[in-house]
Short mmCIF file of C-alpha atoms and ligand atoms in Angstrom, two decimals:
data_model
loop_
_atom_site.label_atom_id
_atom_site.label_comp_id
_atom_site.label_asym_id
_atom_site.label_seq_id
_atom_site.Cartn_x
_atom_site.Cartn_y
_atom_site.Cartn_z
CA UNK A 984 111.66 122.99 40.95
CA UNK A 985 113.82 124.42 43.69
CA UNK A 986 111.39 123.12 46.25
CA UNK A 987 111.54 119.61 44.76
CA UNK A 988 115.34 119.76 44.80
CA UNK A 989 115.40 120.87 48.43
CA UNK A 990 113.06 118.06 49.38
CA UNK A 991 115.24 115.53 47.59
CA UNK A 992 118.33 116.79 49.42
CA UNK A 993 116.49 116.62 52.74
CA UNK A 994 115.40 113.08 52.01
CA UNK A 995 119.00 112.06 51.38
CA UNK A 996 120.41 113.73 54.49
CA UNK A 997 120.92 111.34 57.40
CA UNK A 998 118.28 111.79 60.04
CA UNK A 999 119.88 113.93 62.73
CA UNK A 1000 119.59 112.29 66.13
CA UNK A 1001 117.53 114.27 68.58
CA UNK A 1002 116.52 114.10 72.16
CA UNK A 1003 113.07 112.67 72.72
CA UNK A 1004 110.95 115.80 72.65
CA UNK A 1005 108.09 116.54 74.99
CA UNK A 1006 109.06 114.29 77.91
CA UNK A 1007 109.37 117.16 80.39
CA UNK A 1008 106.80 119.83 79.48
CA UNK A 1009 106.90 120.84 83.16
CA UNK A 1010 109.82 120.26 85.54
CA UNK A 1011 110.25 116.56 86.38
CA UNK A 1012 109.19 115.58 89.90
CA UNK A 1013 110.34 112.59 91.86
CA UNK A 1014 112.67 111.26 94.50
CA UNK A 1015 116.38 110.49 94.31
CA UNK A 1016 118.39 108.31 96.69
CA UNK A 1017 121.58 110.41 96.83
CA UNK A 1018 121.00 113.23 99.31
CA UNK A 1019 120.07 110.93 102.17
CA UNK A 1020 121.64 107.59 101.34
CA UNK A 1021 124.61 108.29 99.06
CA UNK A 1022 125.90 104.92 97.84
CA UNK A 1023 124.28 102.91 100.66
CA UNK A 1024 121.37 101.79 98.52
CA UNK A 1025 119.70 98.50 97.73
CA UNK A 1026 116.72 97.09 95.94
CA UNK A 1027 114.80 96.81 99.22
CA UNK A 1028 115.55 100.41 100.17
CA UNK A 1029 114.38 101.73 96.79
CA UNK A 1030 111.21 99.68 97.01
CA UNK A 1031 110.52 100.87 100.56
CA UNK A 1032 111.10 104.47 99.46
CA UNK A 1033 108.68 104.02 96.57
CA UNK A 1034 106.08 102.46 98.88
CA UNK A 1035 106.44 105.43 101.24
CA UNK A 1036 106.11 107.91 98.37
CA UNK A 1037 102.83 106.23 97.52
CA UNK A 1038 101.42 105.90 101.04
CA UNK A 1039 102.44 109.43 102.11
CA UNK A 1040 100.56 111.09 99.26
CA UNK A 1041 103.73 112.28 97.54
CA UNK A 1042 103.09 110.21 94.44
CA UNK A 1043 99.57 111.61 94.19
CA UNK A 1044 101.02 115.12 94.56
CA UNK A 1045 103.16 114.54 91.46
CA UNK A 1046 106.41 112.82 92.51
CA UNK A 1047 106.65 110.07 89.94
CA UNK A 1048 110.31 109.49 89.03
CA UNK A 1049 112.13 107.21 91.46
CA UNK A 1050 115.81 107.72 90.66
CA UNK A 1051 118.48 105.28 91.80
CA UNK A 1052 121.66 107.33 92.11
CA UNK A 1053 125.31 106.23 92.31
CA UNK A 1054 125.98 102.93 94.06
CA UNK A 1055 123.77 100.45 92.20
CA UNK A 1056 126.54 98.88 90.12
CA UNK A 1057 128.98 96.05 90.66
CA UNK A 1058 132.61 97.24 90.56
CA UNK A 1059 133.25 95.84 87.06
CA UNK A 1060 131.44 95.31 83.77
CA UNK A 1061 131.00 91.68 82.68
CA UNK A 1062 133.13 89.96 80.04
CA UNK A 1063 130.94 91.39 77.25
CA UNK A 1064 131.29 94.89 78.64
CA UNK A 1065 127.75 95.04 80.05
CA UNK A 1066 126.93 97.03 83.15
CA UNK A 1067 126.11 94.75 86.07
CA UNK A 1068 124.03 95.65 89.10
CA UNK A 1069 125.61 94.87 92.45
CA UNK A 1070 124.49 91.25 92.99
CA UNK A 1071 124.21 91.50 96.77
CA UNK A 1072 122.29 94.74 96.95
CA UNK A 1073 120.25 94.44 93.74
CA UNK A 1074 119.83 90.66 93.62
CA UNK A 1075 116.97 90.65 91.13
CA UNK A 1076 118.58 93.10 88.73
CA UNK A 1077 117.41 96.44 87.41
CA UNK A 1078 114.65 95.18 85.12
CA UNK A 1079 112.88 93.64 88.12
CA UNK A 1080 113.21 96.89 90.04
CA UNK A 1081 111.86 98.84 87.07
CA UNK A 1082 108.93 96.43 86.82
CA UNK A 1083 108.17 96.92 90.52
CA UNK A 1084 108.19 100.71 90.14
CA UNK A 1085 106.12 100.66 86.97
CA UNK A 1086 103.54 98.38 88.57
CA UNK A 1087 103.14 100.99 91.30
CA UNK A 1088 102.68 103.74 88.74
CA UNK A 1089 106.16 105.25 89.07
CA UNK A 1090 108.77 106.02 86.42
CA UNK A 1091 112.19 104.45 86.81
CA UNK A 1092 115.33 106.59 86.94
CA UNK A 1093 118.96 105.53 87.07
CA UNK A 1094 122.36 107.21 87.41
CA UNK A 1095 125.60 106.82 85.53
CA UNK A 1096 128.46 108.96 84.38
CA UNK A 1097 129.85 110.32 81.13
CA UNK A 1098 133.42 109.56 82.25
CA UNK A 1099 135.27 106.31 82.79
CA UNK A 1100 133.99 105.94 86.36
CA UNK A 1101 131.21 107.43 88.45
CA UNK A 1102 132.13 109.78 91.28
CA UNK A 1103 131.79 106.73 93.53
CA UNK A 1104 134.37 104.82 91.44
CA UNK A 1105 131.96 102.43 89.68
CA UNK A 1106 131.95 101.80 85.91
CA UNK A 1107 131.12 104.92 83.89
CA UNK A 1108 129.67 105.07 80.40
CA UNK A 1109 132.58 106.37 78.36
CA UNK A 1110 132.98 104.27 75.21
CA UNK A 1111 129.97 102.14 76.10
CA UNK A 1112 127.21 104.66 75.42
CA UNK A 1113 125.25 102.69 72.79
CA UNK A 1114 125.59 99.42 74.67
CA UNK A 1115 124.46 101.02 77.93
CA UNK A 1116 121.52 102.81 76.32
CA UNK A 1117 120.28 99.44 75.03
CA UNK A 1118 120.58 98.03 78.54
CA UNK A 1119 118.68 100.96 80.05
CA UNK A 1120 115.95 100.56 77.43
CA UNK A 1121 115.69 96.82 78.13
CA UNK A 1122 115.40 97.50 81.88
CA UNK A 1123 112.56 99.96 81.31
CA UNK A 1124 114.50 103.04 82.39
CA UNK A 1125 112.57 106.30 81.94
CA UNK A 1126 115.10 108.82 83.27
CA UNK A 1127 118.89 108.90 83.10
CA UNK A 1128 120.98 111.19 85.29
CA UNK A 1129 124.40 111.41 83.67
CA UNK A 1130 127.27 112.64 85.82
CA UNK A 1131 130.62 114.23 84.91
CA UNK A 1132 133.28 112.64 87.14
CA UNK A 1133 136.43 111.18 85.59
CA UNK A 1134 135.81 112.71 82.16
CA UNK A 1135 139.47 113.41 81.52
CA UNK A 1136 139.86 115.79 78.59
CA UNK A 1137 136.50 114.92 77.06
CA UNK A 1138 134.41 117.72 75.59
CA UNK A 1139 131.13 118.03 77.46
CA UNK A 1140 128.95 118.98 74.50
CA UNK A 1141 130.17 116.10 72.35
CA UNK A 1142 130.10 113.60 75.18
CA UNK A 1143 126.54 114.35 76.25
CA UNK A 1144 125.40 114.43 72.62
CA UNK A 1145 126.82 110.94 72.14
CA UNK A 1146 124.71 109.66 75.01
CA UNK A 1147 121.68 111.51 73.70
CA UNK A 1148 122.16 109.83 70.31
CA UNK A 1149 122.61 106.47 72.01
CA UNK A 1150 119.32 106.89 73.88
CA UNK A 1151 117.58 107.89 70.67
CA UNK A 1152 118.99 104.91 68.83
CA UNK A 1153 117.98 102.50 71.60
CA UNK A 1154 114.47 103.77 70.98
CA UNK A 1155 112.98 104.07 74.46
CA UNK A 1156 111.95 107.61 75.45
CA UNK A 1157 114.16 108.53 78.40
CA UNK A 1158 114.37 111.90 80.14
CA UNK A 1159 118.04 112.88 79.89
CA UNK A 1160 119.33 114.74 82.95
CA UNK A 1161 122.78 116.27 82.45
CA UNK A 1162 124.83 116.51 85.61
CA UNK A 1163 128.01 118.39 84.67
CA UNK A 1164 127.53 120.88 87.52
CA UNK A 1165 127.43 123.98 85.32
CA UNK A 1166 131.15 123.59 84.53
CA UNK A 1167 130.78 124.38 80.83
CA UNK A 1168 127.58 126.44 81.03
CA UNK A 1169 125.19 123.78 79.72
CA UNK A 1170 122.36 126.34 79.67
CA UNK A 1171 124.08 127.79 76.59
CA UNK A 1172 124.26 124.51 74.64
CA UNK A 1173 122.23 121.67 76.17
CA UNK A 1174 118.69 122.58 75.11
CA UNK A 1175 118.72 120.10 72.23
CA UNK A 1176 120.75 117.54 74.14
CA UNK A 1177 118.83 116.97 77.36
CA UNK A 1178 115.72 117.87 79.29
CA UNK A 1179 117.49 119.36 82.30
CA UNK A 1180 121.00 120.26 83.35
CA UNK A 1181 122.61 120.88 86.69
CA UNK A 1182 123.74 124.47 87.11
CA UNK A 1183 126.04 124.12 90.14
CA UNK A 1184 128.08 121.77 92.29
CA UNK A 1185 126.25 119.55 94.75
CA UNK A 1186 123.74 120.95 97.17
CA UNK A 1187 124.61 120.53 100.88
CA UNK A 1188 122.08 120.05 103.62
CA UNK A 1189 122.37 123.58 104.97
CA UNK A 1190 121.28 127.12 104.21
CA UNK A 1191 124.61 128.85 103.70
CA UNK A 1192 127.54 126.48 104.28
CA UNK A 1193 130.10 125.65 101.60
CA UNK A 1194 132.36 122.69 100.84
CA UNK A 1195 135.01 122.14 98.17
CA UNK A 1196 132.49 121.08 95.49
CA UNK A 1197 129.24 121.66 97.27
CA UNK A 1198 127.19 124.51 98.60
CA UNK A 1199 124.16 125.46 100.67
CA UNK A 1200 121.02 126.44 98.82
CA UNK A 1201 121.43 130.16 99.46
CA UNK A 1202 124.48 130.15 97.15
CA UNK A 1203 122.77 128.02 94.52
CA UNK A 1204 119.96 130.55 94.48
CA UNK A 1205 122.47 133.31 93.62
CA UNK A 1206 123.72 131.35 90.58
CA UNK A 1207 120.19 130.59 89.42
CA UNK A 1208 119.25 134.27 89.60
CA UNK A 1209 121.02 134.89 86.29
CA UNK A 1210 119.73 131.88 84.38
CA UNK A 1211 115.98 132.38 84.02
CA UNK A 1212 116.14 133.09 80.30
CA UNK A 1213 117.52 129.62 79.56
CA UNK A 1214 114.71 127.56 81.13
CA UNK A 1215 111.46 126.50 79.56
CA UNK A 1216 109.30 123.49 78.73
CA UNK A 1217 111.48 120.44 78.05
CA UNK A 1218 114.75 122.23 78.98
CA UNK A 1219 115.15 123.14 82.63
CA UNK A 1220 117.89 124.56 84.81
CA UNK A 1221 118.49 122.07 87.62
CA UNK A 1222 119.70 123.63 90.89
CA UNK A 1223 120.01 120.11 92.36
CA UNK A 1224 117.80 117.89 94.44
CA UNK A 1225 115.85 119.02 97.46
CA UNK A 1226 117.14 118.94 101.02
CA UNK A 1227 113.62 119.62 102.33
CA UNK A 1228 113.04 117.70 105.57
CA UNK A 1229 116.71 116.82 106.05
CA UNK A 1230 118.41 117.49 109.42
CA UNK A 1231 120.32 120.58 108.27
CA UNK A 1232 117.18 122.60 107.57
CA UNK A 1233 114.99 124.45 110.04
CA UNK A 1234 111.25 124.28 109.28
CA UNK A 1235 111.46 127.81 107.81
CA UNK A 1236 114.43 126.83 105.64
CA UNK A 1237 112.67 123.73 104.35
CA UNK A 1238 109.63 125.82 103.45
CA UNK A 1239 111.72 128.57 101.82
CA UNK A 1240 113.92 126.10 99.93
CA UNK A 1241 110.86 124.31 98.57
CA UNK A 1242 109.19 127.60 97.67
CA UNK A 1243 112.20 129.00 95.87
CA UNK A 1244 112.90 125.78 93.97
CA UNK A 1245 109.26 125.81 92.89
CA UNK A 1246 109.58 129.43 91.80
CA UNK A 1247 112.74 128.57 89.85
CA UNK A 1248 110.82 125.98 87.83
CA UNK A 1249 113.38 123.54 89.20
CA UNK A 1250 112.92 119.79 88.93
CA UNK A 1251 111.42 118.82 92.29
CA UNK A 1252 113.43 115.77 93.26
CA UNK A 1253 112.89 115.04 96.92
CA UNK A 1254 116.07 113.95 98.70
CA UNK A 1255 114.77 112.96 102.11
CA UNK A 1256 113.98 109.57 103.65
CA UNK A 1257 110.30 109.28 102.79
CA UNK A 1258 109.92 106.33 105.18
CA UNK A 1259 110.63 108.57 108.16
CA UNK A 1260 109.15 111.85 107.09
CA UNK A 1261 107.69 114.17 109.72
CA UNK A 1262 104.19 115.48 109.18
CA UNK A 1263 105.66 118.99 108.73
CA UNK A 1264 107.93 117.78 105.95
CA UNK A 1265 105.07 115.94 104.30
CA UNK A 1266 102.96 119.08 104.41
CA UNK A 1267 105.71 121.05 102.69
CA UNK A 1268 106.52 118.51 100.01
CA UNK A 1269 102.88 117.86 99.16
CA UNK A 1270 101.61 121.44 99.18
CA UNK A 1271 99.68 121.37 95.94
CA UNK A 1272 99.35 125.12 95.62
CA UNK A 1273 103.13 125.48 95.68
CA UNK A 1274 103.60 122.55 93.33
CA UNK A 1275 101.08 124.13 90.94
CA UNK A 1276 103.36 127.15 90.61
CA UNK A 1277 106.30 124.90 89.80
CA UNK A 1278 104.25 122.92 87.29
CA UNK A 1279 102.60 125.94 85.67
CA UNK A 1280 102.32 125.24 81.93
CA UNK A 1281 103.92 128.52 80.88
CA UNK A 1282 107.18 127.08 82.21
CA UNK A 1283 108.84 130.34 83.25
CA UNK A 1284 111.63 130.42 85.80
CA UNK A 1285 111.24 133.18 88.40
CA UNK A 1286 113.46 136.24 88.23
CA UNK A 1287 114.61 138.32 91.16
CA UNK A 1288 112.84 141.67 91.09
CA UNK A 1289 114.54 143.08 94.17
CA UNK A 1290 117.56 142.17 96.25
CA UNK A 1291 117.71 144.05 99.53
CA UNK A 1292 119.13 142.37 102.60
CA UNK A 1293 116.27 140.49 104.23
CA UNK A 1294 113.83 141.55 101.53
CA UNK A 1295 114.32 139.71 98.30
CA UNK A 1296 111.40 139.66 95.88
CA UNK A 1297 111.10 136.89 93.30
CA UNK A 1298 108.41 136.87 90.60
CA UNK A 1299 107.26 134.04 88.36
CA UNK A 1300 104.91 134.70 85.51
CA UNK A 1301 102.14 132.11 85.24
CA UNK A 1302 99.71 131.17 82.51
CA UNK A 1303 96.48 133.21 82.23
CA UNK A 1304 98.01 136.49 83.36
CA UNK A 1305 98.66 135.31 86.91
CA UNK A 1306 101.85 135.81 88.92
CA UNK A 1307 103.55 134.06 91.80
CA UNK A 1308 105.51 136.41 94.05
CA UNK A 1309 107.83 135.29 96.82
CA UNK A 1310 109.21 137.54 99.56
CA UNK A 1311 112.30 135.95 101.02
CA UNK A 1312 114.19 136.98 104.13
CA UNK A 1313 117.79 135.96 103.48
CA UNK A 1314 119.01 137.63 106.69
CA UNK A 1315 119.35 136.27 110.22
CA UNK A 1316 116.88 138.72 111.78
CA UNK A 1317 113.12 139.04 111.50
CA UNK A 1318 112.11 141.84 109.13
CA UNK A 1319 108.84 143.67 108.78
CA UNK A 1320 107.49 143.45 105.24
CA UNK A 1321 105.44 146.22 103.75
CA UNK A 1322 104.54 145.70 100.12
CA UNK A 1323 102.95 148.49 98.14
CA UNK A 1324 101.86 146.53 95.12
CA UNK A 1325 102.13 149.52 92.81
CA UNK A 1326 105.91 149.27 93.23
CA UNK A 1327 105.91 145.84 91.61
CA UNK A 1328 106.04 147.32 88.15
CA UNK A 1329 105.55 144.02 86.31
CA UNK A 1330 101.93 143.92 87.57
CA UNK A 1331 99.19 145.35 85.39
CA UNK A 1332 96.01 146.43 87.15
CA UNK A 1333 94.45 144.91 90.24
CA UNK A 1334 94.86 141.33 91.42
CA UNK A 1335 93.33 139.09 94.04
CA UNK A 1336 95.92 137.85 96.54
CA UNK A 1337 96.19 134.29 97.76
CA UNK A 1338 98.68 133.64 100.59
CA UNK A 1339 99.76 130.13 99.75
CA UNK A 1340 101.41 128.94 102.97
CA UNK A 1341 98.70 130.45 105.12
CA UNK A 1342 96.09 129.04 102.71
CA UNK A 1343 94.21 132.33 102.97
CA UNK A 1344 92.80 134.88 100.53
CA UNK A 1345 94.12 138.29 101.48
CA UNK A 1346 91.98 140.69 99.45
CA UNK A 1347 93.30 142.79 96.60
CA UNK A 1348 96.47 144.52 95.55
CA UNK A 1349 94.83 147.89 96.22
CA UNK A 1350 95.81 147.38 99.89
CA UNK A 1351 99.46 147.08 100.99
CA UNK A 1352 100.63 143.77 102.44
CA UNK A 1353 102.20 143.98 105.89
CA UNK A 1354 103.68 140.98 107.64
CA UNK A 1355 106.64 140.03 109.82
CA UNK A 1356 109.03 137.68 108.05
CA UNK A 1357 111.23 135.35 110.12
CA UNK A 1358 114.87 134.62 109.19
CA UNK A 1359 115.27 132.43 106.08
CA UNK A 1360 111.51 132.28 105.69
CA UNK A 1361 109.18 133.28 102.86
CA UNK A 1362 105.80 134.76 102.18
CA UNK A 1363 104.41 133.33 98.98
CA UNK A 1364 101.43 134.74 97.13
CA UNK A 1365 99.59 133.92 93.96
CA UNK A 1366 98.10 136.94 92.22
CA UNK A 1367 95.12 136.51 89.89
CA UNK A 1368 93.77 139.38 87.78
CA UNK A 1369 90.83 140.76 89.74
CA UNK A 1370 88.59 140.64 86.69
CA UNK A 1371 88.99 136.88 86.21
C1 GLA B 744 127.93 113.87 91.77
C2 GLA B 744 126.51 114.40 91.51
C3 GLA B 744 125.63 114.02 92.69
C4 GLA B 744 125.61 112.51 92.85
C5 GLA B 744 127.03 112.00 93.04
C6 GLA B 744 127.11 110.49 93.00
O1 GLA B 744 128.53 114.50 92.84
O2 GLA B 744 126.54 115.77 91.31
O3 GLA B 744 124.31 114.52 92.48
O4 GLA B 744 125.02 111.92 91.72
O5 GLA B 744 127.88 112.47 91.99
O6 GLA B 744 128.40 110.03 93.19
#
């Protein structure tokens, strides 16, 4: 009787809106226009970038979301309040661009803002959420990055939920990427709202510089160190897009940045110019053994096991009893690593060691690992139970 009553009540309750579940079982991978091009974007640039992602092997390595960041809009909505793409730079409109990307096997991402205007001063979504979500659905959008400029006194949780509900109502599954920079600790409330959330201000193309609202990746790493418990399949911490291959990174920094973002189960959104990528950069971004750690189905974010100057140790638990371990030299001098595996107390028994960047099997954890480690560089190993 009680059960029947409960079922009747449930049937009467309005269906709670939800995010589209299951769209990001592993961290989303793709490319975003912002880090290299800022608002200087156009339909032809996005198409060229997509073509380069395909021809360089990046698409095959897993980069499938092509995200058009701030700068695609005309300065005003039309008379009906619809968003309008900039007619000079996106002359065929966003549906045509989405069709182009889909035909090439990519997913189509777009940027807007939860406030009245984007950070670049173009029309934001506030008050137009349901109308905009219908437009995105009709353009074939698969991924929406939603920024937090010009939000006034709006409440972040309510505002992002409104957009989530609008996406749900429009009916097209869209990955919802919250970009409120960690201001209101989205890791504590956004799991049911979006699939990923930024945890910090904007990344800068440097190791350890800082601006008013932006920071080098060394500082982002510090913030992420406390957030591992909040990440998992379909709800990821987002430490911002990659600067791998950009002019502010040495080869070691590009490699370390990519490694650590992979360890953090971060979305891997390349932010370089894929049309002019060096072979070194391509090798980093398409290293499938590193990407496999990032995309591991267990979906765990690495935690920092040790923090000594020059000798940080990060560990990421993988499916099937395996581990990824990263030794990171955060100092400006070369250090000599000596790893007695027995000291890594999270390990159980003996493991085979695979050095991922050297692409070499190193034997077993019964022998200590010794290696010099250059400034801002990493040694990355995958450990597999020896019995497997
Ligand atoms: C904010 C975001 C960036 C980028 C710019 C666009 O700063 O955090 O990632 O989208 O806006 O204006």
